[in-house]
Structures are given as C-alpha cells and as structure tokens.
PDB file of C-alpha atoms and ligand atoms in Angstrom:
ATOM      1  CA  UNK W   1      65.257  46.625 -16.964  1.00  0.00           C
ATOM      2  CA  UNK W   2      64.788  44.011 -14.293  1.00  0.00           C
ATOM      3  CA  UNK W   3      66.349  44.678 -10.916  1.00  0.00           C
ATOM      4  CA  UNK W   4      67.113  41.965  -8.431  1.00  0.00           C
ATOM      5  CA  UNK W   5      69.608  39.414  -7.284  1.00  0.00           C
ATOM      6  CA  UNK W   6      69.436  35.716  -8.151  1.00  0.00           C
ATOM      7  CA  UNK W   7      71.566  32.835  -6.902  1.00  0.00           C
ATOM      8  CA  UNK W   8      71.788  29.944  -9.378  1.00  0.00           C
ATOM      9  CA  UNK W   9      72.671  26.648  -7.709  1.00  0.00           C
ATOM     10  CA  UNK W  10      73.839  23.280  -9.072  1.00  0.00           C
ATOM     11  CA  UNK W  11      76.094  20.403  -8.042  1.00  0.00           C
ATOM     12  CA  UNK W  12      78.734  21.523 -10.567  1.00  0.00           C
ATOM     13  CA  UNK W  13      78.975  23.701 -13.652  1.00  0.00           C
ATOM     14  CA  UNK W  14      75.713  22.580 -15.324  1.00  0.00           C
ATOM     15  CA  UNK W  15      73.701  25.446 -13.857  1.00  0.00           C
ATOM     16  CA  UNK W  16      75.870  27.840 -15.857  1.00  0.00           C
ATOM     17  CA  UNK W  17      73.563  27.065 -18.795  1.00  0.00           C
ATOM     18  CA  UNK W  18      70.680  28.421 -16.715  1.00  0.00           C
ATOM     19  CA  UNK W  19      72.719  31.451 -15.586  1.00  0.00           C
ATOM     20  CA  UNK W  20      73.327  32.236 -19.270  1.00  0.00           C
ATOM     21  CA  UNK W  21      69.623  31.959 -20.066  1.00  0.00           C
ATOM     22  CA  UNK W  22      68.837  34.312 -17.175  1.00  0.00           C
ATOM     23  CA  UNK W  23      71.394  36.868 -18.253  1.00  0.00           C
ATOM     24  CA  UNK W  24      70.154  36.940 -21.792  1.00  0.00           C
ATOM     25  CA  UNK W  25      66.543  37.289 -20.592  1.00  0.00           C
ATOM     26  CA  UNK W  26      67.409  40.072 -18.123  1.00  0.00           C
ATOM     27  CA  UNK W  27      70.848  41.666 -18.552  1.00  0.00           C
ATOM     28  CA  UNK W  28      70.362  44.006 -15.547  1.00  0.00           C
ATOM     29  CA  UNK W  29      69.917  41.136 -13.125  1.00  0.00           C
ATOM     30  CA  UNK W  30      72.649  40.442 -10.563  1.00  0.00           C
ATOM     31  CA  UNK W  31      73.365  36.731 -11.099  1.00  0.00           C
ATOM     32  CA  UNK W  32      75.591  34.833  -8.656  1.00  0.00           C
ATOM     33  CA  UNK W  33      76.403  31.128  -8.877  1.00  0.00           C
ATOM     34  CA  UNK W  34      76.941  28.327  -6.393  1.00  0.00           C
ATOM     35  CA  UNK W  35      78.248  24.808  -7.053  1.00  0.00           C
ATOM     36  CA  UNK W  36      78.036  22.117  -4.397  1.00  0.00           C
ATOM     37  CA  UNK W  37      81.474  20.810  -5.325  1.00  0.00           C
ATOM     38  CA  UNK W  38      81.737  19.143  -1.926  1.00  0.00           C
ATOM     39  CA  UNK W  39      79.020  16.653  -2.933  1.00  0.00           C
ATOM     40  CA  UNK W  40      79.398  16.492  -6.746  1.00  0.00           C
ATOM     41  CA  UNK W  41      78.012  14.576  -8.620  1.00  0.00           C
ATOM     42  CA  UNK W  42      74.421  14.400  -7.374  1.00  0.00           C
ATOM     43  CA  UNK W  43      73.385  11.833  -9.994  1.00  0.00           C
ATOM     44  CA  UNK W  44      74.799   8.843  -8.113  1.00  0.00           C
ATOM     45  CA  UNK W  45      73.884   9.901  -4.543  1.00  0.00           C
ATOM     46  CA  UNK W  46      71.117   8.218  -2.549  1.00  0.00           C
ATOM     47  CA  UNK W  47      67.798  10.006  -2.196  1.00  0.00           C
ATOM     48  CA  UNK W  48      68.282  10.081   1.585  1.00  0.00           C
ATOM     49  CA  UNK W  49      71.693  11.721   1.359  1.00  0.00           C
ATOM     50  CA  UNK W  50      70.428  14.381  -1.062  1.00  0.00           C
ATOM     51  CA  UNK W  51      67.260  15.066   0.947  1.00  0.00           C
ATOM     52  CA  UNK W  52      69.414  15.584   4.001  1.00  0.00           C
ATOM     53  CA  UNK W  53      71.967  17.824   2.373  1.00  0.00           C
ATOM     54  CA  UNK W  54      69.987  19.994  -0.039  1.00  0.00           C
ATOM     55  CA  UNK W  55      67.923  22.148   2.353  1.00  0.00           C
ATOM     56  CA  UNK W  56      70.928  22.623   4.618  1.00  0.00           C
ATOM     57  CA  UNK W  57      73.406  23.585   1.917  1.00  0.00           C
ATOM     58  CA  UNK W  58      70.762  25.856   0.342  1.00  0.00           C
ATOM     59  CA  UNK W  59      70.226  27.603   3.706  1.00  0.00           C
ATOM     60  CA  UNK W  60      73.982  28.059   4.251  1.00  0.00           C
ATOM     61  CA  UNK W  61      74.262  29.603   0.768  1.00  0.00           C
ATOM     62  CA  UNK W  62      71.181  31.777   1.235  1.00  0.00           C
ATOM     63  CA  UNK W  63      72.529  33.126   4.547  1.00  0.00           C
ATOM     64  CA  UNK W  64      75.829  34.002   2.924  1.00  0.00           C
ATOM     65  CA  UNK W  65      74.596  35.432  -0.384  1.00  0.00           C
ATOM     66  CA  UNK W  66      71.112  36.800   0.535  1.00  0.00           C
ATOM     67  CA  UNK W  67      69.576  36.531  -2.956  1.00  0.00           C
ATOM     68  CA  UNK W  68      66.016  37.614  -3.830  1.00  0.00           C
ATOM     69  CA  UNK W  69      65.413  34.317  -5.637  1.00  0.00           C
ATOM     70  CA  UNK W  70      67.168  30.956  -5.264  1.00  0.00           C
ATOM     71  CA  UNK W  71      67.225  28.895  -8.477  1.00  0.00           C
ATOM     72  CA  UNK W  72      67.915  25.174  -8.196  1.00  0.00           C
ATOM     73  CA  UNK W  73      69.452  24.720 -11.637  1.00  0.00           C
ATOM     74  CA  UNK W  74      69.584  20.970 -11.244  1.00  0.00           C
ATOM     75  CA  UNK W  75      66.991  18.376 -12.251  1.00  0.00           C
ATOM     76  CA  UNK W  76      68.445  15.736  -9.935  1.00  0.00           C
ATOM     77  CA  UNK W  77      67.945  17.985  -6.900  1.00  0.00           C
ATOM     78  CA  UNK W  78      64.641  19.587  -7.933  1.00  0.00           C
ATOM     79  CA  UNK W  79      62.847  16.340  -8.766  1.00  0.00           C
ATOM     80  CA  UNK W  80      63.653  15.119  -5.252  1.00  0.00           C
ATOM     81  CA  UNK W  81      63.830  17.964  -2.753  1.00  0.00           C
ATOM     82  CA  UNK W  82      62.217  21.113  -4.148  1.00  0.00           C
ATOM     83  CA  UNK W  83      59.660  21.214  -1.315  1.00  0.00           C
ATOM     84  CA  UNK W  84      62.327  20.724   1.363  1.00  0.00           C
ATOM     85  CA  UNK W  85      64.453  23.561  -0.053  1.00  0.00           C
ATOM     86  CA  UNK W  86      61.381  25.817  -0.294  1.00  0.00           C
ATOM     87  CA  UNK W  87      60.573  25.119   3.356  1.00  0.00           C
ATOM     88  CA  UNK W  88      64.138  25.976   4.401  1.00  0.00           C
ATOM     89  CA  UNK W  89      64.450  29.346   2.613  1.00  0.00           C
ATOM     90  CA  UNK W  90      62.669  32.669   3.209  1.00  0.00           C
ATOM     91  CA  UNK W  91      62.748  33.631  -0.510  1.00  0.00           C
ATOM     92  CA  UNK W  92      61.108  32.265  -3.673  1.00  0.00           C
ATOM     93  CA  UNK W  93      62.758  29.057  -4.926  1.00  0.00           C
ATOM     94  CA  UNK W  94      62.579  28.087  -8.607  1.00  0.00           C
ATOM     95  CA  UNK W  95      63.271  24.471  -9.537  1.00  0.00           C
ATOM     96  CA  UNK W  96      64.282  22.752 -12.756  1.00  0.00           C
ATOM     97  CA  UNK W  97      62.306  19.813 -14.061  1.00  0.00           C
ATOM     98  CA  UNK W  98      62.568  17.836 -17.313  1.00  0.00           C
ATOM     99  CA  UNK W  99      61.094  19.705 -20.316  1.00  0.00           C
ATOM    100  CA  UNK W 100      58.522  16.989 -21.075  1.00  0.00           C
ATOM    101  CA  UNK W 101      55.683  19.433 -21.763  1.00  0.00           C
ATOM    102  CA  UNK W 102      57.414  21.547 -24.455  1.00  0.00           C
ATOM    103  CA  UNK W 103      58.982  18.402 -25.916  1.00  0.00           C
ATOM    104  CA  UNK W 104      55.673  16.651 -26.490  1.00  0.00           C
ATOM    105  CA  UNK W 105      54.283  19.843 -28.033  1.00  0.00           C
ATOM    106  CA  UNK W 106      56.941  19.819 -30.761  1.00  0.00           C
ATOM    107  CA  UNK W 107      57.126  16.057 -31.276  1.00  0.00           C
ATOM    108  CA  UNK W 108      55.413  14.849 -34.459  1.00  0.00           C
ATOM    109  CA  UNK W 109      55.687  11.181 -33.563  1.00  0.00           C
ATOM    110  CA  UNK W 110      54.928  11.507 -29.815  1.00  0.00           C
ATOM    111  CA  UNK W 111      58.073   9.511 -29.162  1.00  0.00           C
ATOM    112  CA  UNK W 112      60.637  11.163 -26.887  1.00  0.00           C
ATOM    113  CA  UNK W 113      64.063  10.382 -25.500  1.00  0.00           C
ATOM    114  CA  UNK W 114      64.867  11.457 -21.947  1.00  0.00           C
ATOM    115  CA  UNK W 115      68.554  11.911 -21.174  1.00  0.00           C
ATOM    116  CA  UNK W 116      69.271  12.688 -17.515  1.00  0.00           C
ATOM    117  CA  UNK W 117      71.264  11.505 -14.520  1.00  0.00           C
ATOM    118  CA  UNK W 118      70.432   8.048 -13.126  1.00  0.00           C
ATOM    119  CA  UNK W 119      68.852   9.878 -10.158  1.00  0.00           C
ATOM    120  CA  UNK W 120      66.398  11.881 -12.286  1.00  0.00           C
ATOM    121  CA  UNK W 121      65.551   8.831 -14.407  1.00  0.00           C
ATOM    122  CA  UNK W 122      64.434   6.783 -11.414  1.00  0.00           C
ATOM    123  CA  UNK W 123      62.413   9.517  -9.664  1.00  0.00           C
ATOM    124  CA  UNK W 124      58.662   9.178  -9.268  1.00  0.00           C
ATOM    125  CA  UNK W 125      58.490  12.936  -9.979  1.00  0.00           C
ATOM    126  CA  UNK W 126      59.757  12.245 -13.511  1.00  0.00           C
ATOM    127  CA  UNK W 127      57.191   9.476 -14.072  1.00  0.00           C
ATOM    128  CA  UNK W 128      54.455  11.784 -12.786  1.00  0.00           C
ATOM    129  CA  UNK W 129      55.511  14.530 -15.229  1.00  0.00           C
ATOM    130  CA  UNK W 130      55.303  12.067 -18.119  1.00  0.00           C
ATOM    131  CA  UNK W 131      51.922  10.831 -16.894  1.00  0.00           C
ATOM    132  CA  UNK W 132      50.658  14.414 -16.586  1.00  0.00           C
ATOM    133  CA  UNK W 133      51.944  15.932 -19.848  1.00  0.00           C
ATOM    134  CA  UNK W 134      52.580  13.024 -22.188  1.00  0.00           C
ATOM    135  CA  UNK W 135      50.356  10.138 -21.080  1.00  0.00           C
ATOM    136  CA  UNK W 136      50.017   8.705 -24.610  1.00  0.00           C
ATOM    137  CA  UNK W 137      53.660   9.182 -25.559  1.00  0.00           C
ATOM    138  CA  UNK W 138      56.451   6.643 -25.733  1.00  0.00           C
ATOM    139  CA  UNK W 139      59.376   7.903 -23.651  1.00  0.00           C
ATOM    140  CA  UNK W 140      62.734   6.138 -23.850  1.00  0.00           C
ATOM    141  CA  UNK W 141      64.870   6.978 -20.817  1.00  0.00           C
ATOM    142  CA  UNK W 142      68.565   6.803 -20.185  1.00  0.00           C
ATOM    143  CA  UNK W 143      70.647   7.949 -17.217  1.00  0.00           C
ATOM    144  CA  UNK W 144      74.278   8.869 -17.859  1.00  0.00           C
ATOM    145  CA  UNK W 145      76.817  10.106 -15.354  1.00  0.00           C
ATOM    146  CA  UNK W 146      79.511   9.867 -18.054  1.00  0.00           C
ATOM    147  CA  UNK W 147      77.798  12.710 -19.879  1.00  0.00           C
ATOM    148  CA  UNK W 148      77.895  14.867 -16.727  1.00  0.00           C
ATOM    149  CA  UNK W 149      81.652  14.333 -16.516  1.00  0.00           C
ATOM    150  CA  UNK W 150      82.066  14.994 -20.266  1.00  0.00           C
ATOM    151  CA  UNK W 151      80.157  18.282 -19.860  1.00  0.00           C
ATOM    152  CA  UNK W 152      82.415  19.303 -16.958  1.00  0.00           C
ATOM    153  CA  UNK W 153      85.417  18.604 -19.211  1.00  0.00           C
ATOM    154  CA  UNK W 154      84.008  20.606 -22.120  1.00  0.00           C
ATOM    155  CA  UNK W 155      83.206  23.529 -19.783  1.00  0.00           C
ATOM    156  CA  UNK W 156      86.853  23.400 -18.692  1.00  0.00           C
ATOM    157  CA  UNK W 157      88.000  23.770 -22.317  1.00  0.00           C
ATOM    158  CA  UNK W 158      88.855  20.103 -22.974  1.00  0.00           C
ATOM    159  CA  UNK W 159      87.798  18.303 -26.163  1.00  0.00           C
ATOM    160  CA  UNK W 160      86.711  14.726 -25.458  1.00  0.00           C
ATOM    161  CA  UNK W 161      86.299  12.606 -28.633  1.00  0.00           C
ATOM    162  CA  UNK W 162      82.871  12.601 -30.313  1.00  0.00           C
ATOM    163  CA  UNK W 163      82.710   8.812 -29.813  1.00  0.00           C
ATOM    164  CA  UNK W 164      82.300   9.437 -26.086  1.00  0.00           C
ATOM    165  CA  UNK W 165      79.153  11.508 -26.723  1.00  0.00           C
ATOM    166  CA  UNK W 166      77.859   8.940 -29.215  1.00  0.00           C
ATOM    167  CA  UNK W 167      78.257   6.203 -26.593  1.00  0.00           C
ATOM    168  CA  UNK W 168      76.538   8.270 -23.889  1.00  0.00           C
ATOM    169  CA  UNK W 169      73.323   8.682 -25.943  1.00  0.00           C
ATOM    170  CA  UNK W 170      73.363   5.411 -27.915  1.00  0.00           C
ATOM    171  CA  UNK W 171      71.069   3.515 -25.476  1.00  0.00           C
ATOM    172  CA  UNK W 172      68.223   5.879 -26.461  1.00  0.00           C
ATOM    173  CA  UNK W 173      68.674   4.981 -30.140  1.00  0.00           C
ATOM    174  CA  UNK W 174      69.022   1.272 -29.308  1.00  0.00           C
ATOM    175  CA  UNK W 175      65.643   1.459 -27.547  1.00  0.00           C
ATOM    176  CA  UNK W 176      64.088   2.974 -30.691  1.00  0.00           C
ATOM    177  CA  UNK W 177      65.035   0.659 -33.610  1.00  0.00           C
ATOM    178  CA  UNK W 178      62.206   1.992 -35.843  1.00  0.00           C
ATOM    179  CA  UNK W 179      63.627   5.530 -35.587  1.00  0.00           C
ATOM    180  CA  UNK W 180      60.395   7.077 -34.258  1.00  0.00           C
ATOM    181  CA  UNK W 181      62.024   9.229 -31.567  1.00  0.00           C
ATOM    182  CA  UNK W 182      62.141  12.829 -32.836  1.00  0.00           C
ATOM    183  CA  UNK W 183      62.937  14.877 -29.687  1.00  0.00           C
ATOM    184  CA  UNK W 184      65.466  14.253 -26.915  1.00  0.00           C
ATOM    185  CA  UNK W 185      64.859  16.059 -23.612  1.00  0.00           C
ATOM    186  CA  UNK W 186      68.126  17.141 -21.987  1.00  0.00           C
ATOM    187  CA  UNK W 187      66.960  16.710 -18.390  1.00  0.00           C
ATOM    188  CA  UNK W 188      70.257  17.543 -16.741  1.00  0.00           C
ATOM    189  CA  UNK W 189      71.482  21.123 -16.786  1.00  0.00           C
ATOM    190  CA  UNK W 190      74.986  19.939 -17.682  1.00  0.00           C
ATOM    191  CA  UNK W 191      73.859  18.534 -21.025  1.00  0.00           C
ATOM    192  CA  UNK W 192      73.106  21.769 -22.953  1.00  0.00           C
ATOM    193  CA  UNK W 193      76.831  22.492 -22.553  1.00  0.00           C
ATOM    194  CA  UNK W 194      77.456  19.595 -24.963  1.00  0.00           C
ATOM    195  CA  UNK W 195      74.410  19.785 -27.221  1.00  0.00           C
ATOM    196  CA  UNK W 196      76.562  20.417 -30.293  1.00  0.00           C
ATOM    197  CA  UNK W 197      78.628  17.287 -29.561  1.00  0.00           C
ATOM    198  CA  UNK W 198      75.399  15.310 -29.065  1.00  0.00           C
ATOM    199  CA  UNK W 199      73.993  16.605 -32.356  1.00  0.00           C
ATOM    200  CA  UNK W 200      77.152  15.787 -34.276  1.00  0.00           C
ATOM    201  CA  UNK W 201      77.494  12.304 -32.813  1.00  0.00           C
ATOM    202  CA  UNK W 202      73.822  11.249 -33.108  1.00  0.00           C
ATOM    203  CA  UNK W 203      73.118   8.489 -35.667  1.00  0.00           C
ATOM    204  CA  UNK W 204      70.409  10.711 -37.202  1.00  0.00           C
ATOM    205  CA  UNK W 205      69.109  14.230 -36.932  1.00  0.00           C
ATOM    206  CA  UNK W 206      66.481  15.076 -34.282  1.00  0.00           C
ATOM    207  CA  UNK W 207      65.628  17.912 -31.885  1.00  0.00           C
ATOM    208  CA  UNK W 208      67.198  18.460 -28.448  1.00  0.00           C
ATOM    209  CA  UNK W 209      65.306  20.518 -25.899  1.00  0.00           C
ATOM    210  CA  UNK W 210      66.165  21.780 -22.403  1.00  0.00           C
ATOM    211  CA  UNK W 211      64.559  23.833 -19.621  1.00  0.00           C
ATOM    212  CA  UNK W 212      66.923  26.862 -19.553  1.00  0.00           C
ATOM    213  CA  UNK W 213      64.678  29.540 -21.047  1.00  0.00           C
ATOM    214  CA  UNK W 214      61.604  28.298 -19.120  1.00  0.00           C
ATOM    215  CA  UNK W 215      63.530  28.568 -15.827  1.00  0.00           C
ATOM    216  CA  UNK W 216      64.656  32.079 -16.752  1.00  0.00           C
ATOM    217  CA  UNK W 217      61.047  33.125 -17.457  1.00  0.00           C
ATOM    218  CA  UNK W 218      59.786  31.605 -14.207  1.00  0.00           C
ATOM    219  CA  UNK W 219      62.576  33.322 -12.220  1.00  0.00           C
ATOM    220  CA  UNK W 220      61.630  36.716 -13.639  1.00  0.00           C
ATOM    221  CA  UNK W 221      57.983  36.006 -12.817  1.00  0.00           C
ATOM    222  CA  UNK W 222      58.676  35.411  -9.100  1.00  0.00           C
ATOM    223  CA  UNK W 223      61.340  38.101  -8.669  1.00  0.00           C
ATOM    224  CA  UNK W 224      60.176  40.730  -6.167  1.00  0.00           C
ATOM    225  CA  UNK W 225      59.716  44.002  -8.042  1.00  0.00           C
ATOM    226  CA  UNK W 226      59.913  46.395  -5.110  1.00  0.00           C
ATOM    227  CA  UNK W 227      63.696  46.603  -4.905  1.00  0.00           C
ATOM    228  CA  UNK W 228      65.523  49.659  -6.191  1.00  0.00           C
ATOM    229  CA  UNK W 229      67.284  49.237  -9.509  1.00  0.00           C
ATOM    230  CA  UNK W 230      71.012  48.688  -9.159  1.00  0.00           C
ATOM    231  CA  UNK W 231      73.607  48.215 -11.859  1.00  0.00           C
ATOM    232  CA  UNK W 232      74.740  44.582 -11.754  1.00  0.00           C
ATOM    233  CA  UNK W 233      78.270  43.968 -10.568  1.00  0.00           C
ATOM    234  CA  UNK W 234      80.395  41.060 -11.808  1.00  0.00           C
ATOM    235  CA  UNK W 235      78.942  37.702 -10.937  1.00  0.00           C
ATOM    236  CA  UNK W 236      80.323  35.883  -7.913  1.00  0.00           C
ATOM    237  CA  UNK W 237      80.787  32.105  -7.780  1.00  0.00           C
ATOM    238  CA  UNK W 238      80.661  30.066  -4.579  1.00  0.00           C
ATOM    239  CA  UNK W 239      81.782  26.471  -4.076  1.00  0.00           C
ATOM    240  CA  UNK W 240      81.480  24.109  -1.122  1.00  0.00           C
ATOM    241  CA  UNK W 241      84.924  22.525  -1.182  1.00  0.00           C
ATOM    242  CA  UNK W 242      85.630  18.848  -1.807  1.00  0.00           C
ATOM    243  CA  UNK W 243      88.249  17.633  -4.258  1.00  0.00           C
ATOM    244  CA  UNK W 244      87.432  20.376  -6.748  1.00  0.00           C
ATOM    245  CA  UNK W 245      90.245  21.459  -9.032  1.00  0.00           C
ATOM    246  CA  UNK W 246      90.187  25.174  -8.229  1.00  0.00           C
ATOM    247  CA  UNK W 247      92.396  26.323 -11.097  1.00  0.00           C
ATOM    248  CA  UNK W 248      90.094  24.552 -13.546  1.00  0.00           C
ATOM    249  CA  UNK W 249      86.940  25.865 -11.859  1.00  0.00           C
ATOM    250  CA  UNK W 250      88.237  29.423 -11.697  1.00  0.00           C
ATOM    251  CA  UNK W 251      88.912  29.330 -15.449  1.00  0.00           C
ATOM    252  CA  UNK W 252      85.406  27.979 -16.174  1.00  0.00           C
ATOM    253  CA  UNK W 253      83.674  30.552 -13.977  1.00  0.00           C
ATOM    254  CA  UNK W 254      85.706  33.410 -15.439  1.00  0.00           C
ATOM    255  CA  UNK W 255      84.781  32.291 -18.930  1.00  0.00           C
ATOM    256  CA  UNK W 256      81.113  32.480 -17.920  1.00  0.00           C
ATOM    257  CA  UNK W 257      81.558  35.949 -16.375  1.00  0.00           C
ATOM    258  CA  UNK W 258      81.981  35.052 -12.685  1.00  0.00           C
ATOM    259  CA  UNK W 259      85.227  36.735 -11.743  1.00  0.00           C
ATOM    260  CA  UNK W 260      85.080  36.192  -7.973  1.00  0.00           C
ATOM    261  CA  UNK W 261      85.443  32.631  -6.597  1.00  0.00           C
ATOM    262  CA  UNK W 262      84.898  31.872  -2.946  1.00  0.00           C
ATOM    263  CA  UNK W 263      84.669  28.688  -0.891  1.00  0.00           C
ATOM    264  CA  UNK W 264      81.822  28.525   1.619  1.00  0.00           C
ATOM    265  CA  UNK W 265      82.433  26.342   4.638  1.00  0.00           C
ATOM    266  CA  UNK W 266      79.579  23.883   5.146  1.00  0.00           C
ATOM    267  CA  UNK W 267      79.398  21.757   8.245  1.00  0.00           C
ATOM    268  CA  UNK W 268      80.430  18.087   8.039  1.00  0.00           C
ATOM    269  CA  UNK W 269      77.004  16.845   9.133  1.00  0.00           C
ATOM    270  CA  UNK W 270      75.613  17.941   5.744  1.00  0.00           C
ATOM    271  CA  UNK W 271      77.129  14.908   4.074  1.00  0.00           C
ATOM    272  CA  UNK W 272      75.747  12.110   6.237  1.00  0.00           C
ATOM    273  CA  UNK W 273      71.999  11.719   6.552  1.00  0.00           C
ATOM    274  CA  UNK W 274      70.609  10.677   9.906  1.00  0.00           C
ATOM    275  CA  UNK W 275      69.053   7.183   9.626  1.00  0.00           C
ATOM    276  CA  UNK W 276      65.618   8.716  10.228  1.00  0.00           C
ATOM    277  CA  UNK W 277      65.805  10.664   6.932  1.00  0.00           C
ATOM    278  CA  UNK W 278      66.374   7.543   4.846  1.00  0.00           C
ATOM    279  CA  UNK W 279      63.629   7.257   2.242  1.00  0.00           C
ATOM    280  CA  UNK W 280      61.406   4.213   2.319  1.00  0.00           C
ATOM    281  CA  UNK W 281      62.334   1.618  -0.232  1.00  0.00           C
ATOM    282  CA  UNK W 282      65.986   2.659  -0.580  1.00  0.00           C
TER     283      UNK W 282
HETATM  284  N1  LIG X   1      73.259  19.265 -13.303  1.00  0.00           N
HETATM  285  C1  LIG X   1      72.570  18.285 -12.560  1.00  0.00           C
HETATM  286  C2  LIG X   1      71.162  18.038 -13.107  1.00  0.00           C
HETATM  287  O1  LIG X   1      70.572  18.893 -13.714  1.00  0.00           O
HETATM  288  C3  LIG X   1      73.214  16.988 -12.182  1.00  0.00           C
HETATM  289  C4  LIG X   1      74.636  16.650 -12.304  1.00  0.00           C
HETATM  290  C5  LIG X   1      75.118  15.719 -11.196  1.00  0.00           C
HETATM  291  O2  LIG X   1      74.972  14.477 -11.300  1.00  0.00           O
HETATM  292  O3  LIG X   1      75.618  16.261 -10.204  1.00  0.00           O
HETATM  293  O4  LIG X   1      70.589  16.991 -12.915  1.00  0.00           O
END
C-alpha cells in the first residue's frame, strides 16, 4: 500500500483522467483535486498571463491543502511554467507533457498526430520534445479548444454529436492524405475523457495515447515514503471561482469520487500579469 496525499491540479475537469490513473495505480493514496475554474480554459490564455498566475494559484492551493506531491495534470500549464511552479512550492511537483516518447515507440510508420490545446501546440517545449524523442518522425499538430469544451460536456453527462468530435480531429487527417499517421497523442488531459468518441468518429482506425499512467508512475516515484500509512478519506475537490456552473461541477466531481466541493478564494492580482512578466515575442 502506498501512503501519502496528492493534489491533482488542472484548469478544469481534464485532470480527473490523471486522478483516475493515480487511484488505480495506488488505491490507498489520498487524492484531492483542484480546478482553476476562475481562469478556465488555459488553452487560449497568453503565456504571460499563465506564467503570472500558475505559481501563485499553485501556492494558494498548496497552502490550503498541504499535499505531499502537487501534480500539474495539464499539458498547457506544464509545458510553460513547470519550473516556476516548482520554485514556488516546498513539495515535489510532477508535470504532464505530451506522450511523444511512448508514441514514437509504438508507431510503425513514424508518423504521429498531436492533438492538444493551441497553447501546447505553439510551445517551444513541445518542439523540443519532438526534437529530442522523435527527430526523424513526421508530426502533424492540431490545437483544438472545441475539444476541451466537448470533454467538459461529456464529463458533465451530456452527449454531443459524434460529428463534433470528427470535426475537432479532422485537420490531423487532412494533413495526412496518404494515411501514414498511425498514432495520435492526446496531449491535453481533457481528451482521454472523449477517446471513445474520437475513436468512433475517426475516418480510419489508429492508436490514441495519453500520459495518464506515466504521470501516475512518476508521482509514486517522488512520493515521500516516510509518512505513516493512513486510510484514504473521500477525495476533496477545490475550485477557484469564476463563472463555473457549480451544480454541474458538483455532479462531475461526485461521479469521479470527490464528494466535498470547496471554493478557494484567490486574490484578484492573479489574473493580470504585471507588464514585466510579459514573455518576449508575445
Ligand atoms: N487540460 C488542459 C491540458 O492538459 C487544458 C485545458 C484548457 O485549455 O484549459 O492542456
């Protein structure tokens, strides 16, 4: 049994796919969840705004929840501000990055699709990962915020039409007219929530891969082992306000085993970056 207390963090409900992977890897773990609903979605925010907010919101959550490990279950945040969040927190921080390495290992054709938020698609971090792990591969990329919203709807029990999922991934197939692409990397933690809809609406059959189980393994690796074993209590979910529909969120969190929902007050200055933090080139 693995003792310990982990806080899984995302902009919305996408990180629930990582929380599930963690629970199945280590059922004795205390897993809490935090969604930055006050700044959702991350995929269309400027780098400067996210760099400003992420370490501060992470610190506010850490102070309130006091986890042993903080998991950023969000590619959009991790590919930009993992170092800043690590510097702000006194505990191990695990990030989520696109599963390029395992994808290229299973690809026969060395042709991948990368489906992510527009933020993750344009990051240098993502290009560096491709350069490092798949330098000879062809990687077709597409950023979709529509798919983030569709995943939020599915998590809330709604059933958007399959055509919406087909449209969200079609640009990857348009970029690959010869049909060489054999693996699509789901590089947004929201997307595994709709992998069945993606499979059913794809023009042909291919593999989809995400980072959930790798993040779970890495979390267990960095978890301090000196704490006494405690039986896990029900998971708690924390949100940061905004226009979130609380009835809908409560239902989603309960379905994923988080029976307690609490809003954490975060200060207003978290939303507006000082001019000095603006990234060059933005
Ligand atoms: N779940 C997040 C990710 O992994 C992003 C969703 C959003 O745009 O907020 O990238």
